[in-house]
Coordinates of N, CA, C and O in Angstrom, one line a residue:
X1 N -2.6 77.4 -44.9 CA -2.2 76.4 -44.0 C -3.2 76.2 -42.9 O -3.6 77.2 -42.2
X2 N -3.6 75.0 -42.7 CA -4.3 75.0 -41.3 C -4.1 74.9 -40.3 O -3.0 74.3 -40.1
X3 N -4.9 75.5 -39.1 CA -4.7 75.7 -38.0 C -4.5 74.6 -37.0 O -5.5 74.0 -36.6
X4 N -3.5 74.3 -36.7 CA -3.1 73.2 -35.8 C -4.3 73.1 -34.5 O -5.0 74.0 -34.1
X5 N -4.3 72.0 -34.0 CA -5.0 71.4 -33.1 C -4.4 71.8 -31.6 O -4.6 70.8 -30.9
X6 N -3.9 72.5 -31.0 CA -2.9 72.9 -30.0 C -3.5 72.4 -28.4 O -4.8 72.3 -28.2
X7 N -2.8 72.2 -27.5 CA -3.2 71.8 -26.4 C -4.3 72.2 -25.7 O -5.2 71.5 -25.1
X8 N -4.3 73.4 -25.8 CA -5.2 73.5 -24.8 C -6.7 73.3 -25.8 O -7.8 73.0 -25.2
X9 N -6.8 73.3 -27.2 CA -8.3 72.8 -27.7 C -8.0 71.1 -27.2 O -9.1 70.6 -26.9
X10 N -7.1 70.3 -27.0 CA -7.0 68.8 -27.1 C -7.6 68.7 -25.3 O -8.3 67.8 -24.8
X11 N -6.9 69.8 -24.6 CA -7.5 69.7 -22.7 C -8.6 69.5 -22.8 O -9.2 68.4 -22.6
X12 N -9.1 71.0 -23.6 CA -10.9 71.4 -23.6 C -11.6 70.2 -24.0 O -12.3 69.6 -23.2
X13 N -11.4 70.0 -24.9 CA -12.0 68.5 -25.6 C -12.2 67.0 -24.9 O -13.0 66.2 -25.2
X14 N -11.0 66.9 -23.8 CA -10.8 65.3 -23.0 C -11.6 66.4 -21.7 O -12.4 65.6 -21.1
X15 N -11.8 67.6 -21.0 CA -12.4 67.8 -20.2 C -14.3 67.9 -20.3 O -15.1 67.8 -19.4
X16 N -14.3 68.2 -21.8 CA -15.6 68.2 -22.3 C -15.9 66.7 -22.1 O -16.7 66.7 -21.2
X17 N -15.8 65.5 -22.5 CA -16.0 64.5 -22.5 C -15.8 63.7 -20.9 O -16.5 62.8 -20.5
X18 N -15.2 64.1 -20.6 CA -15.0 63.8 -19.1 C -15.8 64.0 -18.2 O -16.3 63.3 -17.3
X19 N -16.0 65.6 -18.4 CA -17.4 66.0 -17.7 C -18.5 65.8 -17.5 O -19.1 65.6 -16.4
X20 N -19.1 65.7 -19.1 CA -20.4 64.9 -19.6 C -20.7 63.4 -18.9 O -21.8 63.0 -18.5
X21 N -19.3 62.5 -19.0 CA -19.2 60.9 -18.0 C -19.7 61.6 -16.3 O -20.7 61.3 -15.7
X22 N -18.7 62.4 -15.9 CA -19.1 62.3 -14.3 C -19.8 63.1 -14.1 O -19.8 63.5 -12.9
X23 N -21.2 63.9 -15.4 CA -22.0 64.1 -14.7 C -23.2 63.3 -15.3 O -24.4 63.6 -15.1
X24 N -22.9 62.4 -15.9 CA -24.0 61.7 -15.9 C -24.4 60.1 -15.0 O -25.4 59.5 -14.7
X25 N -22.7 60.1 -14.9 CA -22.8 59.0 -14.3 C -21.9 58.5 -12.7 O -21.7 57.4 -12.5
X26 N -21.6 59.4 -12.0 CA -20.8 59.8 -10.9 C -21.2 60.8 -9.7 O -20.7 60.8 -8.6
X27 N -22.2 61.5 -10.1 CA -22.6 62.9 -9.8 C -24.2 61.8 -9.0 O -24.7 60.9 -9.7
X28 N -24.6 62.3 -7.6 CA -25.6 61.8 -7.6 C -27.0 62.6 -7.1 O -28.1 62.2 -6.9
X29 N -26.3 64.1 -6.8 CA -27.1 64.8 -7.0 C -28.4 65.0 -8.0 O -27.9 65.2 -9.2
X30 N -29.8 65.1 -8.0 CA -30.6 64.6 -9.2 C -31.0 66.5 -10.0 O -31.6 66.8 -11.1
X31 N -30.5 67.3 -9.3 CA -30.8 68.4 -10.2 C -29.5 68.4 -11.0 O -29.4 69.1 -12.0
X32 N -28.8 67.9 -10.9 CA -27.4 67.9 -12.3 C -27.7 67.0 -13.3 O -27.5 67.4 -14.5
X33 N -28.3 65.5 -13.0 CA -28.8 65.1 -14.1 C -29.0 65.0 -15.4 O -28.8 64.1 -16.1
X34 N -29.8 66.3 -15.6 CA -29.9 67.0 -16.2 C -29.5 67.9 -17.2 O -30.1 68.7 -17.9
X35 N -28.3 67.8 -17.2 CA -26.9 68.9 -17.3 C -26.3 68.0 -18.4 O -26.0 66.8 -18.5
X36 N -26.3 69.2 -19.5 CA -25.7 68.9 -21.0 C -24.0 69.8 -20.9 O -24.0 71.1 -20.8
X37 N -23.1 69.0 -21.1 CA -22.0 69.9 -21.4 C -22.0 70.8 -22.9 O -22.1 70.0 -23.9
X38 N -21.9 71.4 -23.0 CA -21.6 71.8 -24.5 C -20.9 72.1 -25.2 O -20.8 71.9 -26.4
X39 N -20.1 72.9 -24.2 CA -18.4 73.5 -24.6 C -17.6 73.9 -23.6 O -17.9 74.4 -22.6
X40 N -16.7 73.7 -23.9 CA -15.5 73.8 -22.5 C -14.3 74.8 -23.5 O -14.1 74.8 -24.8
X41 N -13.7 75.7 -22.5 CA -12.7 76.7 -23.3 C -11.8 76.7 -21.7 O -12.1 76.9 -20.6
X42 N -10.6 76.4 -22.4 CA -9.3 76.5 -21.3 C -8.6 77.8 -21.9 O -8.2 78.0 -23.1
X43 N -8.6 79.0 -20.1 CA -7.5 80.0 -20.9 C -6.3 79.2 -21.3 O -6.3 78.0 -21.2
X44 N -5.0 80.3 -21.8 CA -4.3 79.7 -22.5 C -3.1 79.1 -21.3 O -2.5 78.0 -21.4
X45 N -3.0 79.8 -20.6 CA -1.9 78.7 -19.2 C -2.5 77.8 -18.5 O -2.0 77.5 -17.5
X46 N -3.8 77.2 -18.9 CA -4.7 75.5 -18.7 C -5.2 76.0 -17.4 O -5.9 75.1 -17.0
X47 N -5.0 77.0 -16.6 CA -5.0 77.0 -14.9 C -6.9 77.5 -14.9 O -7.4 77.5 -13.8
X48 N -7.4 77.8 -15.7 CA -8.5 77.8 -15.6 C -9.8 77.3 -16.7 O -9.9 78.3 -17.4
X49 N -10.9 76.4 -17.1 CA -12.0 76.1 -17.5 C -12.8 76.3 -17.6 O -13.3 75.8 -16.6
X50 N -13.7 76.9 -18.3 CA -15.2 77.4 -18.7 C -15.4 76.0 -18.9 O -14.7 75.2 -19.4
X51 N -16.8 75.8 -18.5 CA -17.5 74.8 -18.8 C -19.3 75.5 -19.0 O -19.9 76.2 -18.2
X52 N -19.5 75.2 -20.0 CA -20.8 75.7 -20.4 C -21.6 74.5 -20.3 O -20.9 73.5 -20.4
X53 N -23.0 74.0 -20.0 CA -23.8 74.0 -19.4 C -25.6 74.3 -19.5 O -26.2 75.2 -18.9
X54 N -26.1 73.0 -20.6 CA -27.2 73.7 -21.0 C -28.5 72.7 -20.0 O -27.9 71.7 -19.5
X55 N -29.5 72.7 -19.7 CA -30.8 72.0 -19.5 C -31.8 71.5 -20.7 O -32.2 72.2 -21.6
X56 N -32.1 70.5 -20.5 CA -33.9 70.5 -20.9 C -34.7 71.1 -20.6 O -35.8 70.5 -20.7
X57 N -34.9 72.6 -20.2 CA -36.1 73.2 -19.4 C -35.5 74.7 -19.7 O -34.5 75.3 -20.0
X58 N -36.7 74.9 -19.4 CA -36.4 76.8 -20.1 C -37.2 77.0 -18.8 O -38.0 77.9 -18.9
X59 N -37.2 76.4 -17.6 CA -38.3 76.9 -15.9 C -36.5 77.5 -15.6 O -35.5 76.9 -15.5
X60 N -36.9 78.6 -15.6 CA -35.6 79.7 -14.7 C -35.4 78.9 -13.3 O -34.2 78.6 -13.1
X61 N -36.4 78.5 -12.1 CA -36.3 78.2 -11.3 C -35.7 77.0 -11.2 O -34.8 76.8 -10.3
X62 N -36.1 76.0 -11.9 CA -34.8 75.0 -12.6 C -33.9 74.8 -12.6 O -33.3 74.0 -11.8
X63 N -33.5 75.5 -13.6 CA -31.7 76.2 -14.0 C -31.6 76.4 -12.9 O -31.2 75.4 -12.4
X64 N -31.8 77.4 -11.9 CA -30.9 78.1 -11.0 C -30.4 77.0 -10.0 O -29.3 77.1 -9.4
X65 N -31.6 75.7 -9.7 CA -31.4 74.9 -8.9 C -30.6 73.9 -9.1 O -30.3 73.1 -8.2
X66 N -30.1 73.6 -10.7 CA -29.3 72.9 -11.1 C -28.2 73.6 -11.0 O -27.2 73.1 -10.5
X67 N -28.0 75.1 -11.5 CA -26.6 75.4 -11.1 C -26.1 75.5 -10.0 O -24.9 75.5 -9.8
X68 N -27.0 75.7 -9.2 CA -26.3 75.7 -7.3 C -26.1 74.4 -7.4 O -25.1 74.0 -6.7
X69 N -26.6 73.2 -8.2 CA -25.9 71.6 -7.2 C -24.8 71.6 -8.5 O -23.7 71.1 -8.2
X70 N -24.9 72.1 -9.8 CA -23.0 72.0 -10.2 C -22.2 72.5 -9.3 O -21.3 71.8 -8.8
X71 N -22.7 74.1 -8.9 CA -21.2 74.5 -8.3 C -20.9 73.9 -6.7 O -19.9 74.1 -6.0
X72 N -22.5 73.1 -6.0 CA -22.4 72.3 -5.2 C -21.0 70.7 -5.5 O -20.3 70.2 -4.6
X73 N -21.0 70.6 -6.2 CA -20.3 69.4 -6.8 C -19.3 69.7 -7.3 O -18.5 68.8 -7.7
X74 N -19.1 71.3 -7.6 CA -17.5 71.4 -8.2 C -16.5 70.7 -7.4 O -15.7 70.3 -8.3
X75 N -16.2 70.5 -6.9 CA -14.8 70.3 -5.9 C -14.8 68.8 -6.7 O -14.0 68.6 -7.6
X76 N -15.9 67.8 -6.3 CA -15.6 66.3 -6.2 C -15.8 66.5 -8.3 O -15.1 65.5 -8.6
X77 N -16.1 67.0 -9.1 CA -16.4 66.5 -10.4 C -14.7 67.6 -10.6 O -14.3 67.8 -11.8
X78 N -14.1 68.0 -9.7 CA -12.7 68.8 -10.8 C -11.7 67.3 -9.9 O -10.6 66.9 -10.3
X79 N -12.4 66.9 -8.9 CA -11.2 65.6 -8.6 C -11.2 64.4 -9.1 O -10.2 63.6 -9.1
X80 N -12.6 64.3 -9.7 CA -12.7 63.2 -10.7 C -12.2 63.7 -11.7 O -11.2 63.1 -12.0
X81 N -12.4 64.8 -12.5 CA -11.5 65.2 -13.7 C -10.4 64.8 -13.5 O -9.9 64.0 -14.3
X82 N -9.5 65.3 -12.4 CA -7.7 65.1 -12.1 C -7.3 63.9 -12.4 O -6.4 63.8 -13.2
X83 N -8.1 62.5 -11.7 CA -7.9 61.4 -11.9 C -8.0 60.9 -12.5 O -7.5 59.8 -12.5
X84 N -8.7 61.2 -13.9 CA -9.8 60.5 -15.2 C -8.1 60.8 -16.3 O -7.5 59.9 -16.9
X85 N -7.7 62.5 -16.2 CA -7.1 63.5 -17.2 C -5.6 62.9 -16.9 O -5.0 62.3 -17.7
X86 N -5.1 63.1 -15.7 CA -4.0 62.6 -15.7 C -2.8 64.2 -16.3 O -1.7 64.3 -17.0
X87 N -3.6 65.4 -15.5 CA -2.7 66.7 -16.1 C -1.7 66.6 -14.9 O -1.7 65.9 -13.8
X88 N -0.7 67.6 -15.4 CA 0.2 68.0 -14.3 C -0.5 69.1 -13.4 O -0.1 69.6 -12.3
X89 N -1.6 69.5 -13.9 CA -2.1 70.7 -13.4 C -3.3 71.0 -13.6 O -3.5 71.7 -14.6
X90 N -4.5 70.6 -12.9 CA -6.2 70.6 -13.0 C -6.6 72.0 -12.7 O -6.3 72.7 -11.7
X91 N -7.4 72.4 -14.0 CA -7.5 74.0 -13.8 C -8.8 73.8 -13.3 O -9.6 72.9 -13.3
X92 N -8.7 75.2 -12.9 CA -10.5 75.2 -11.6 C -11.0 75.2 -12.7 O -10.6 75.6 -13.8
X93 N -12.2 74.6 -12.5 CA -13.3 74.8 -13.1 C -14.3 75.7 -13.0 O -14.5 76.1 -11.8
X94 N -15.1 76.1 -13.9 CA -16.1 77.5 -13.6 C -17.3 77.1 -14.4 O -17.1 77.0 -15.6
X95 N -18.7 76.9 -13.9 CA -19.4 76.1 -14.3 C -20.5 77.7 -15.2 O -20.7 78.7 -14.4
X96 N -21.0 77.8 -16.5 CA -21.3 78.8 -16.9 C -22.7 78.0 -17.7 O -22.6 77.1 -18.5
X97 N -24.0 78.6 -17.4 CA -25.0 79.0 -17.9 C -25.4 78.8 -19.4 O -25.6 79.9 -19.8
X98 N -25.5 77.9 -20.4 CA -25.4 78.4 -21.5 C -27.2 78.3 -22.5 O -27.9 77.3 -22.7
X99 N -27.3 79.4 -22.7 CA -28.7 79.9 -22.7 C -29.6 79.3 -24.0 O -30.8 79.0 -24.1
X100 N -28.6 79.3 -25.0 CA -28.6 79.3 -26.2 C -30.0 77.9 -26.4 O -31.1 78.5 -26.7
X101 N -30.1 76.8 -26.2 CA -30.9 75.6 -26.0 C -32.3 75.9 -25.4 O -33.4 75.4 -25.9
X102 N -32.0 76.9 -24.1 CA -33.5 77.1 -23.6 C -34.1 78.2 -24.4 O -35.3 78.2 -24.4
X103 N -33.5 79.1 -25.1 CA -33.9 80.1 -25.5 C -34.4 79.9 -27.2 O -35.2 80.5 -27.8
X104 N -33.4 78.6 -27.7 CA -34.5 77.8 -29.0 C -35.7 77.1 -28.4 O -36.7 77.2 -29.1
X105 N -36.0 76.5 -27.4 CA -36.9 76.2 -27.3 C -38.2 77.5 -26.7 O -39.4 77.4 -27.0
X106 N -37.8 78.4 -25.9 CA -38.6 79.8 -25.8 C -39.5 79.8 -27.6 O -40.7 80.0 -27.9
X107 N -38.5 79.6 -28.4 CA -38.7 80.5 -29.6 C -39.9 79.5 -30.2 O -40.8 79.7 -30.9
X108 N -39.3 78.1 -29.5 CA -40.0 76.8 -30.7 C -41.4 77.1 -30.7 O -42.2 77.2 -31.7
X109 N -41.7 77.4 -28.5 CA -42.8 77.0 -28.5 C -43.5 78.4 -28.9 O -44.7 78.4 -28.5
X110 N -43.0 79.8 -29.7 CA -44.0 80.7 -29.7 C -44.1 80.9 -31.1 O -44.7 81.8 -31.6
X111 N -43.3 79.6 -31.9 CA -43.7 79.5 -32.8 C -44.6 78.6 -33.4 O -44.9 78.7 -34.6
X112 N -45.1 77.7 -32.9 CA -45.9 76.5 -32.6 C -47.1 77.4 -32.1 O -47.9 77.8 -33.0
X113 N -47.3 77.8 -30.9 CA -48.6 79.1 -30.7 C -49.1 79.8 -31.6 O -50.3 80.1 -31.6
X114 N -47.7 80.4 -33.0 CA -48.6 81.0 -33.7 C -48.7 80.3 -35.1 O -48.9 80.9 -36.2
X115 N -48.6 79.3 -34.9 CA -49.0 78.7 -36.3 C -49.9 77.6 -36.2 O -50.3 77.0 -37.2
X116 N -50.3 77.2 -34.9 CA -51.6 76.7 -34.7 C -52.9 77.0 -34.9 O -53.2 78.2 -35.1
X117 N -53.9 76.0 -34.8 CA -55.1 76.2 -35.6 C -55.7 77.6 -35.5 O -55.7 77.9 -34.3
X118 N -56.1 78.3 -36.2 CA -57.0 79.4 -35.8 C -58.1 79.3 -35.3 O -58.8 78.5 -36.0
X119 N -58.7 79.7 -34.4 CA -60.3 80.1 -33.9 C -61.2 80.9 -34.8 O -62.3 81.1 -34.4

């Protein structure tokens, strides 16, 4: 039998998409810009949100300056969520690092170095 679709994957999913709108398009901070949602996970009493969070840039110095203007911008992107979502109950949001993207591209480029022309 398969696994039903249950609320809190249907939250995660309308917050995943919600997020990606107000930060691409509401948010006017220019180091968020940048900011790919990827996955969103609600514990199971909705009162709190992982939001994962990838870049174009594998520059550490980067990332770090984009995650201070997410969690600069938390307050106003969990009040646009409230108004967008329409819950009885907007769980905090927790803006989380997700490495996985910069660290294929780490790999791309030292794979490209070693399969380039020989000297």
């Amino acid at each position: 039998m398969p696994k039903s679709f249950g609320r809190n994957e249907r939250v995660a999913s309308a917050i995943l998409r919600e997020a990606a709108d107000v930060l691409h398009h509401s948010v006017k901070d220019p180091r968020v810009k940048s900011a790919t949602v990827t996955e969103v996970s609600v514990n199971s009493d909705l009162r709190d949100a992982r939001i994962f969070v990838s870049f174009l840039t594998n520059d550490e110095k980067a990332v770090k300056e984009a995650m201070e203007g997410l969690n600069k911008a938390k307050g106003f992107i969990r009040s646009e969520l409230a108004s967008r979502l329409k819950l009885r109950y907007m769980p905090e949001i927790h803006f989380i690092f997700d490495s996985l993207l910069s660290e294929s591209m780490k790999l791309d480029a030292l794979i490209a170095k070693g399969l380039g022309p020989k000297e």
